[in-house]
Amino acid sequence: MPELPEVETIKRGLEKCIVGRKINSVHILCEKSFRGKPELIEGQVISRIDRRGKALLIRLENNLTIMVHLRMTGQMIHDGLERFAAGHPDESFHEKMPGRFTRVYVDLDDGTHLFFNDMRKFGFWSVMDDLDLASDKFLTKLGAEPWDMKAEDFWGMLQKHSNSPVKAAILDQHNIAGVGNIYADEGCFYAGILPWRKCGDMDREESDKLLEGLCKVMQASIDSGGSTMKDYVKADGTRGNYLEKFAQVFRREGCECPRCGSEILKTRTAGRGTHYCKGCQK
DNA sequence: CTAGGATCCTGTCAGC
DNA sequence: TGCTGACAGGATCCTA
């Protein structure tokens, strides 16, 4: 779920409500969801929040970092005056906390709480010091942030993976950071490229357009507020899926392509559900 | 080294 | 209604 724009949305939201707060106590409801020693973060003040790819980095004043991976179904929820909830968008955003999918939560010194919900238990919190961070396999091998990546390097990456489908290459976090299934499909649509094209069959112009597309769709998602719970109510008063705001192809199989009017289809590429327009992606 | 598939876990939905 | 299998916005580990 949470891909780069959703994690960035969480970062920005939490900056407003938990930076400067002290962690009074830690509650671990699922052992698998928490790595490291919880007592090391109790009594510590949250100094800042960073993000690398899909990883959220909560920095503490004792120089420790809580690295959060939301994986498929993770959510971060803060129960301040206004509830802030972001991550995997489902109805549990609105449930009473801690809820049936709450795996970890902390009590803060202003009486509020930060909850980590994760239905499928793939995500986790990890307490790390500088040495842990410097040797972490995920962080050290992570590719560049999309907008920091040079077109030349993106092109080189495609050459290196000439035998892979384009979608597999951009989903691989070693190659470029933060792209997940939604933005892979949306980026390919933007560039007019079929997701299963071999990287080696692409020309330089297509490569540049794809990188531009990934940057643009992710930036647009961040600008629209990612997946916060309170920002989107449709005209008829019902709550809309935040994807409806900007997705052109993702989960729109059977709909008309907004660009050429052809039908949006769904298939499978790189082991993932893949959405594309049969008319204007080549 | 690359590429592809199984795997972790739980819930939902379609089809019988 | 109850069962079964497929699938789900991720990343790692194993194999060829």
Short mmCIF file of C-alpha atoms (C1' of nucleotides) in Angstrom, two decimals, chain A residues 1 54 181 242 251 266 268 272, chain C residues 6-13:
data_model
loop_
_atom_site.label_atom_id
_atom_site.label_comp_id
_atom_site.label_asym_id
_atom_site.label_seq_id
_atom_site.Cartn_x
_atom_site.Cartn_y
_atom_site.Cartn_z
CA MET A 1 0.00 0.00 0.00
CA LYS A 54 8.99 3.66 1.62
CA ASN A 181 2.30 -1.26 -7.87
CA TYR A 242 -8.41 8.44 -2.60
CA ARG A 251 -8.08 -0.50 -10.53
CA LYS A 266 -6.08 -5.74 -16.30
CA ARG A 268 -0.53 -9.87 -14.68
CA ARG A 272 1.44 -8.32 -9.84
"C1'" DA C 6 -7.47 -16.48 -5.96
"C1'" DC C 7 -5.94 -12.28 -4.85
"C1'" DA C 8 -4.14 -8.20 -2.22
"C1'" DG C 9 -0.65 -0.77 -3.38
"C1'" DG C 10 5.81 -5.24 -0.29
"C1'" DA C 11 10.18 -7.20 0.18
"C1'" DT C 12 13.13 -11.20 1.01
"C1'" DC C 13 14.91 -15.60 0.28
#
